[in-house]
Amino acid sequence: MNTTGSTRTRTRWPLPDQVATWGDLEAFRASRVESGQWVFWEDRADLVLQARYDDVKPLHIELSPTYLCNFACPWCSCRSAREDWSDDDVFNHPRATPMTVMRKDKLDHVLTHLAEDQVGIMWVGGEPTMNPLMYPAALRGTELGLQQCLFTNGSLLQPKRIATLFDARLAFIRVSLNAVTPDVHQAHHDYDPRRGYAKRVMDNLRALAETGARRQGSTKVGVSVVVDERNLDDLEATAEHLCRLAEKYGHGAVSYAIFRPAFPLNTAQIDMRPDTVDRFLNAVGPDSPWNRRMREAGIDVVVPEQSLSTQNETPADLPVRDDMGCLSAGWFGEITPNADMVLCSDQYGNPDYFIGNVATTPLTALWAGEGRRTALEHARQTSCYTTSCPRNGRGYFFNRIFRQVENLRRQGRIHEVAAWMEDLRAVLPRPTHSFFL
C-alpha cells in the first residue's frame, strides 16, 4: 500500500474499513485502500457527518444500453434477461424493444442529464457493446467531462471499435474473461459452441493489450475471472495467458486481473463445493506461485477479501435488521435501457426501486421526487440491506460503514468520525475515479 504519511513520525494509522479506529502501520498496510477513499468526495462525506444520507447524489451509475446478451452465463444474476441473438443486427432482433435496447434520442438525453451533475458512467448490460450507439455515446460522454469505464465479455469488439474506446479515454476496459481454454470458456458462459466466441475473445483481448501498451494513455486494460467448478481447473492456464500478454506487449498491456469466487446472487446458478474456495486460493490466491508470477509480469492481482469472507459466513456474521433503511442508496445507481433510474445498482432492474426516467427528468428533480421517497421507504420496510443486498457489493459495504458511523453518533462520538475521515485523507492515495470503490 502506498502511503503519503511519514512512517517515521506517525505512531497510529486510521483503518479504512473500521470507522474511528486506528492501528499500527502493519494493520494499516493490510487494509484495502479503496475501503476509505470515499472520504475524498468531501461534499458527500460532509453529508454523512450530518446524517443526510438521502441527499447524497451518485458518484457514478451503471448504464445499460441493452439488457440483452450473446452469453447466458449460469453464474450471472441477470441470466433471465438475456438470450443468444444476432451479433450485428441489433435493432431488428424480436426482443429489441425500448425496454431492452436504448435508442439514440434517449441515450443523448441521459448523457445530458448526467453531465449536469457530472455523474460518471459504468457501461454495463447485458453486453453493452451489442448496442453500437455505445461507442459514439462514450465519445460524447468524454466531451461532456464524464468519467467512464466499460465492462464487456470481449466477444464483439473490432479494431475500429477498440480504437474508439481508447479515444474516449475510458478509465478502464474490463473483459470478463473467466477462462482461456475454448471448451471451458463455452461451458462457463453457456453459449452455442458453433459461435466460436472463445477465439474471438482471445483475439480481442490481445488487441486491447497491444493498444493499451502502445498508447500508454489513461485507459487501463483489465480482466475479471469469476470462479466456480466449471472453470476452476482453467485458472492456471488463464494466469499463464495473461502473463504472456503482459510479457509480450510490456507495461500497460494488462493493468490488473480480478479473481473472485462465484457469489450466489439472485437467480444465479453456481457450482460451488466445500473445497472450491481453498482450491481457488491455492491456484491464484495471494500466496500462490501464479499470483506472484502475474505480479512480476506487471499485473496488479486483486482477490477481493469480501468475496472470500462471504463463503463461510455464520449467523453471527449476518447483518441485524434495523429501521435505518438503505444508507448507501445515493452513492451508486443504475439506468435501464428504457432510461429508468434504479435507486440501487445492486437491485438489477427491480421495478420496486425505480425512481423515475433520466431521459425525461433531470437527476436533481428525480432526487427530490416522490418516486425516490417511495423507493427509499420500500428499502426501509423490507430491510433489503439484511436480505437481498449482495454481501460482496459496494452497497452492502457502505451500509455497514455508515451504520458504524450512526452507532458512534448515538454515543456522542461523531467528532471522532470526523477526525478519522480527515486522517484518512492524509494517508490514503487520492482516487482518480470512483469505479473501484
XYZ file of C-alpha atoms in Angstrom:
437
model
C 0.000 0.000 0.000
C 1.348 3.413 -0.954
C 1.038 5.955 1.817
C 1.526 9.686 1.949
C 2.040 9.982 5.694
C 5.519 9.737 7.202
C 6.286 6.316 8.674
C 8.955 7.901 10.875
C 6.783 10.345 12.781
C 3.326 8.734 12.745
C 2.543 6.347 15.594
C -1.033 5.369 14.690
C -2.837 4.901 11.405
C -6.567 5.150 10.554
C -8.003 1.813 9.461
C -10.083 2.362 6.288
C -12.716 -0.310 6.995
C -13.191 0.369 10.723
C -14.734 3.744 11.498
C -12.930 5.928 14.048
C -10.382 3.181 14.633
C -6.600 3.445 14.452
C -3.933 0.763 14.417
C -0.261 0.253 13.762
C 1.402 0.527 10.367
C 1.131 -3.208 9.731
C -2.644 -3.211 10.277
C -2.994 -0.178 8.030
C -0.986 -1.726 5.222
C -3.087 -4.883 5.449
C -6.245 -2.848 4.797
C -7.879 -2.333 1.429
C -7.087 1.212 0.274
C -10.376 1.620 -1.579
C -12.376 0.982 1.599
C -11.672 4.501 2.806
C -11.294 6.502 -0.379
C -14.923 7.662 -0.340
C -13.852 10.368 2.130
C -12.124 12.266 -0.694
C -15.535 13.253 -2.077
C -15.796 15.789 0.722
C -19.220 17.156 -0.199
C -20.747 13.708 0.217
C -18.607 12.868 3.254
C -19.918 16.029 4.928
C -23.476 14.835 4.285
C -22.583 11.571 6.042
C -21.321 13.535 9.053
C -24.669 15.360 9.084
C -26.647 12.089 8.709
C -28.102 13.431 5.441
C -27.720 10.168 3.528
C -30.780 10.792 1.365
C -29.181 13.953 -0.056
C -26.135 12.157 -1.480
C -26.064 12.060 -5.300
C -24.314 9.296 -7.262
C -20.596 9.289 -7.926
C -21.396 7.084 -10.918
C -24.177 4.954 -12.315
C -24.301 1.647 -14.145
C -25.747 2.442 -17.567
C -27.077 -0.451 -19.654
C -27.506 0.441 -23.336
C -29.044 -3.033 -23.644
C -30.147 -5.772 -21.269
C -29.667 -8.481 -23.884
C -26.501 -10.510 -24.202
C -24.954 -13.084 -26.511
C -23.819 -15.093 -23.475
C -26.048 -16.786 -20.884
C -23.594 -17.229 -18.018
C -25.149 -19.523 -15.387
C -23.474 -17.598 -12.544
C -24.890 -14.256 -13.712
C -27.722 -12.717 -11.699
C -29.172 -11.288 -14.922
C -29.357 -14.523 -16.882
C -33.138 -14.425 -17.110
C -32.961 -11.129 -19.042
C -30.574 -12.490 -21.677
C -30.651 -14.745 -24.703
C -28.418 -15.518 -27.648
C -29.099 -13.251 -30.598
C -27.527 -11.746 -33.711
C -24.070 -10.262 -33.419
C -24.698 -7.388 -35.795
C -28.422 -6.805 -36.459
C -29.130 -5.447 -33.006
C -32.131 -3.241 -33.589
C -34.072 -5.753 -35.686
C -33.990 -8.507 -33.111
C -37.510 -9.534 -31.944
C -36.676 -8.566 -28.358
C -35.112 -5.223 -29.258
C -37.843 -3.190 -27.594
C -37.472 0.134 -25.764
C -37.208 -1.919 -22.597
C -34.184 -3.902 -23.810
C -32.247 -1.605 -26.175
C -31.693 2.128 -25.742
C -32.135 4.317 -28.831
C -30.131 7.425 -29.756
C -32.506 10.184 -28.629
C -32.991 8.585 -25.246
C -29.274 8.000 -24.811
C -28.496 11.615 -25.728
C -30.934 12.896 -23.113
C -29.495 10.588 -20.455
C -25.961 11.842 -21.123
C -27.105 15.453 -20.968
C -28.783 14.970 -17.600
C -25.847 13.040 -16.146
C -23.482 15.780 -17.286
C -25.471 18.382 -15.341
C -24.322 16.700 -12.128
C -21.078 15.190 -13.518
C -22.190 11.651 -12.674
C -19.774 9.046 -14.062
C -20.795 6.070 -16.187
C -20.051 2.368 -15.902
C -21.119 0.912 -19.259
C -22.667 -2.460 -18.391
C -25.515 -4.663 -19.585
C -26.448 -7.181 -20.909
C -23.452 -6.917 -23.179
C -23.066 -3.155 -23.736
C -21.070 -3.497 -26.972
C -24.068 -5.146 -28.634
C -25.567 -1.675 -28.904
C -23.403 0.157 -31.476
C -24.627 3.501 -30.124
C -22.444 2.944 -27.060
C -19.292 3.899 -28.962
C -20.297 7.417 -30.105
C -22.020 7.873 -26.738
C -18.750 7.157 -24.943
C -17.010 9.777 -27.083
C -19.747 12.280 -26.280
C -19.508 11.432 -22.597
C -15.827 12.371 -22.714
C -16.681 15.660 -24.400
C -19.130 16.313 -21.561
C -16.394 15.685 -18.993
C -17.822 12.425 -17.642
C -15.613 9.706 -16.198
C -16.430 6.367 -17.808
C -15.433 2.701 -17.853
C -16.621 -0.399 -19.697
C -17.462 -3.955 -18.639
C -17.599 -6.310 -21.636
C -17.390 -10.008 -22.414
C -14.961 -9.057 -25.182
C -16.567 -11.149 -27.911
C -17.836 -8.418 -30.223
C -15.016 -5.883 -30.300
C -13.385 -4.945 -33.605
C -10.230 -2.891 -34.366
C -12.124 0.325 -35.129
C -14.296 -0.066 -32.040
C -11.262 -0.779 -29.867
C -9.658 2.433 -31.138
C -12.848 4.355 -30.289
C -12.786 3.074 -26.705
C -9.247 4.352 -26.244
C -10.151 7.629 -27.971
C -12.897 8.034 -25.364
C -10.222 7.844 -22.638
C -12.186 5.390 -20.510
C -10.781 4.814 -17.032
C -10.611 1.127 -17.846
C -11.886 -1.585 -20.162
C -12.567 -4.769 -18.202
C -13.026 -8.031 -20.068
C -14.991 -10.757 -18.303
C -12.534 -13.438 -19.364
C -13.132 -16.307 -16.898
C -11.344 -18.970 -18.968
C -8.994 -19.330 -21.943
C -9.484 -22.983 -22.903
C -12.214 -22.941 -25.596
C -14.486 -25.670 -24.225
C -14.197 -24.323 -20.669
C -14.923 -20.791 -21.901
C -18.010 -22.051 -23.736
C -19.340 -24.017 -20.767
C -18.716 -21.236 -18.275
C -20.561 -18.706 -20.471
C -23.198 -21.115 -21.850
C -23.320 -20.049 -25.495
C -23.809 -22.140 -28.634
C -20.452 -23.868 -29.327
C -20.884 -23.089 -33.025
C -20.356 -19.407 -32.236
C -16.655 -19.912 -31.541
C -16.546 -16.942 -29.200
C -13.503 -18.112 -27.222
C -11.067 -17.385 -30.061
C -12.676 -14.033 -30.738
C -12.372 -13.058 -27.079
C -8.683 -14.063 -27.042
C -8.013 -12.098 -30.243
C -9.799 -9.028 -28.930
C -8.047 -9.175 -25.564
C -4.740 -9.376 -27.411
C -5.709 -6.289 -29.452
C -6.711 -4.429 -26.291
C -3.410 -5.325 -24.622
C -1.385 -4.242 -27.639
C -3.297 -0.976 -27.986
C -3.061 -0.191 -24.280
C 0.683 -0.776 -24.242
C 1.242 1.200 -27.432
C -0.854 4.212 -26.469
C 0.370 4.419 -22.872
C -2.657 6.560 -22.062
C -5.012 6.753 -19.114
C -7.149 3.760 -20.158
C -6.296 0.588 -18.251
C -6.987 -2.873 -19.643
C -8.165 -5.353 -17.041
C -9.792 -8.756 -16.823
C -12.139 -10.355 -14.341
C -12.391 -14.050 -13.571
C -15.434 -15.368 -11.687
C -14.702 -18.867 -10.488
C -16.749 -21.953 -9.704
C -16.215 -25.626 -10.506
C -16.804 -25.043 -14.219
C -13.586 -23.099 -14.714
C -11.568 -23.781 -11.563
C -9.149 -26.125 -13.331
C -8.533 -23.493 -16.025
C -7.177 -20.854 -13.613
C -3.513 -21.649 -14.157
C -3.920 -21.602 -17.947
C -5.703 -18.246 -17.636
C -2.952 -16.815 -15.433
C -0.292 -18.046 -17.850
C -2.119 -16.455 -20.799
C -2.253 -13.103 -19.007
C 1.445 -13.298 -18.131
C 2.343 -13.962 -21.758
C 0.325 -10.959 -22.907
C 1.975 -8.709 -20.338
C 5.429 -10.024 -21.162
C 4.894 -9.718 -24.919
C 3.470 -6.193 -25.021
C 5.037 -4.737 -21.903
C 3.890 -2.117 -19.415
C 0.191 -1.223 -19.648
C -0.780 -4.295 -21.636
C -2.781 -5.869 -18.797
C -3.080 -3.495 -15.867
C -4.993 -5.703 -13.446
C -6.779 -9.011 -13.020
C -9.572 -9.608 -10.527
C -10.199 -13.174 -9.377
C -13.164 -13.986 -7.142
C -15.355 -16.980 -6.308
C -18.843 -17.003 -7.810
C -21.418 -15.474 -5.488
C -24.982 -16.846 -5.035
C -26.744 -13.767 -6.411
C -30.470 -13.793 -7.121
C -31.279 -16.285 -9.950
C -27.594 -17.255 -10.327
C -26.762 -20.925 -10.878
C -23.319 -21.611 -9.419
C -21.382 -24.802 -8.785
C -19.504 -24.368 -5.503
C -18.269 -27.265 -3.368
C -16.877 -27.312 0.182
C -13.287 -27.116 -1.032
C -13.776 -24.825 -4.058
C -12.546 -21.669 -2.331
C -9.487 -23.423 -0.888
C -8.546 -24.761 -4.318
C -9.185 -21.313 -5.791
C -6.772 -19.749 -3.283
C -4.168 -22.434 -3.933
C -4.294 -21.565 -7.626
C -4.342 -17.746 -7.637
C -4.570 -16.605 -4.007
C -2.138 -14.034 -2.553
C 0.420 -16.694 -1.558
C 0.254 -18.767 -4.746
C 3.075 -19.010 -7.336
C 0.792 -17.858 -10.158
C -0.273 -14.777 -8.200
C 3.404 -13.939 -7.723
C 4.220 -14.551 -11.388
C 1.386 -12.279 -12.577
C 2.586 -9.527 -10.267
C 6.131 -9.952 -11.546
C 4.746 -9.524 -15.066
C 3.358 -6.135 -14.029
C -0.265 -7.214 -13.460
C -1.993 -5.934 -10.345
C -3.720 -9.055 -8.994
C -6.852 -8.465 -6.920
C -8.547 -11.187 -4.872
C -11.322 -9.286 -3.031
C -11.448 -10.216 0.631
C -15.186 -9.501 0.783
C -15.828 -12.155 -1.868
C -13.961 -14.709 0.229
C -15.420 -13.786 3.610
C -19.000 -14.394 2.443
C -18.280 -18.034 1.602
C -18.066 -19.231 5.211
C -20.484 -16.919 6.991
C -22.125 -17.922 10.238
C -25.371 -16.437 11.626
C -23.239 -14.153 13.816
C -21.736 -12.605 10.661
C -25.077 -11.599 9.170
C -26.396 -8.034 9.462
C -29.013 -7.287 12.108
C -32.319 -5.858 10.923
C -32.917 -2.260 11.949
C -35.051 0.716 10.938
C -32.355 2.777 9.208
C -33.180 1.718 5.653
C -30.506 1.915 2.974
C -27.763 4.405 3.859
C -25.809 3.932 0.640
C -28.579 4.335 -1.947
C -27.367 7.748 -3.054
C -23.823 6.799 -3.931
C -24.338 4.464 -6.913
C -27.349 3.787 -9.118
C -28.414 2.087 -12.319
C -30.088 3.236 -15.517
C -32.010 0.669 -17.558
C -32.216 0.602 -21.389
C -35.537 2.406 -21.022
C -33.676 5.147 -19.073
C -35.450 4.287 -15.824
C -33.295 5.176 -12.831
C -32.930 2.375 -10.285
C -32.259 3.538 -6.738
C -29.616 0.870 -6.165
C -27.177 -0.665 -8.639
C -27.400 -3.970 -6.735
C -31.150 -4.291 -7.482
C -30.645 -5.040 -11.169
C -33.769 -3.854 -12.990
C -36.050 -4.357 -9.968
C -39.076 -2.084 -10.570
C -39.658 -1.746 -6.814
C -36.609 0.542 -6.826
C -37.403 2.641 -9.928
C -37.446 6.357 -9.095
C -38.181 7.953 -12.487
C -36.840 8.334 -16.017
C -33.489 10.060 -16.604
C -34.226 10.725 -20.276
C -37.218 12.895 -19.391
C -36.291 14.247 -15.946
C -33.075 15.814 -14.630
C -31.337 13.968 -11.833
C -31.921 16.770 -9.342
C -35.681 16.510 -9.853
C -35.602 12.723 -9.513
C -33.695 13.008 -6.235
C -36.371 15.287 -4.799
C -39.283 13.359 -6.303
C -41.942 11.092 -4.896
C -40.566 8.075 -6.743
C -37.310 8.203 -4.833
C -39.067 8.712 -1.498
C -41.235 5.676 -2.214
C -38.232 3.516 -3.135
C -36.316 4.585 -0.021
C -39.310 3.723 2.136
C -39.556 0.328 0.431
C -35.880 -0.287 1.232
C -36.545 0.619 4.868
C -39.653 -1.525 5.242
C -38.115 -4.585 3.588
C -34.726 -4.086 5.278
C -33.110 -5.069 1.986
C -29.683 -4.413 3.492
C -30.167 -7.541 5.602
C -31.900 -9.679 2.955
C -31.291 -9.110 -0.769
C -28.221 -6.844 -0.650
C -25.239 -8.800 -2.099
C -22.697 -9.008 0.689
C -19.780 -8.716 -1.705
C -21.074 -5.462 -3.204
C -20.239 -1.833 -2.557
C -23.782 -1.059 -1.365
C -23.501 -3.616 1.424
C -20.036 -2.392 2.390
C -21.126 1.246 2.649
C -24.241 0.323 4.586
C -22.005 -1.445 7.097
C -19.588 1.500 7.318
C -22.345 4.089 7.688
C -24.054 2.046 10.394
C -20.792 2.215 12.306
C -20.960 5.989 11.883
C -24.501 6.093 13.241
C -23.633 3.913 16.229
C -20.840 6.337 17.095
C -23.180 9.294 16.614
C -25.550 7.836 19.197
C -22.587 7.578 21.566
C -21.780 11.257 21.072
C -18.558 10.412 19.205
C -19.222 11.923 15.776
C -16.178 14.177 16.297
C -14.041 11.023 16.300
C -15.573 10.027 12.968
C -14.685 13.446 11.527
C -11.108 13.143 12.792
C -10.812 9.631 11.324
C -12.076 10.855 7.945
C -9.597 13.717 7.924
C -6.774 11.366 8.874
C -7.703 9.010 6.020
C -7.309 11.911 3.608
C -3.819 12.472 4.989
C -2.541 8.936 4.406
C -4.550 7.343 1.573
C -3.781 7.975 -2.096
C -6.319 10.296 -3.687
C -8.500 8.258 -6.093
C -8.683 9.244 -9.740
C -12.216 7.870 -10.136
C -14.949 6.184 -8.118
C -15.256 2.960 -10.104
C -13.072 0.906 -7.772
C -14.742 1.936 -4.509
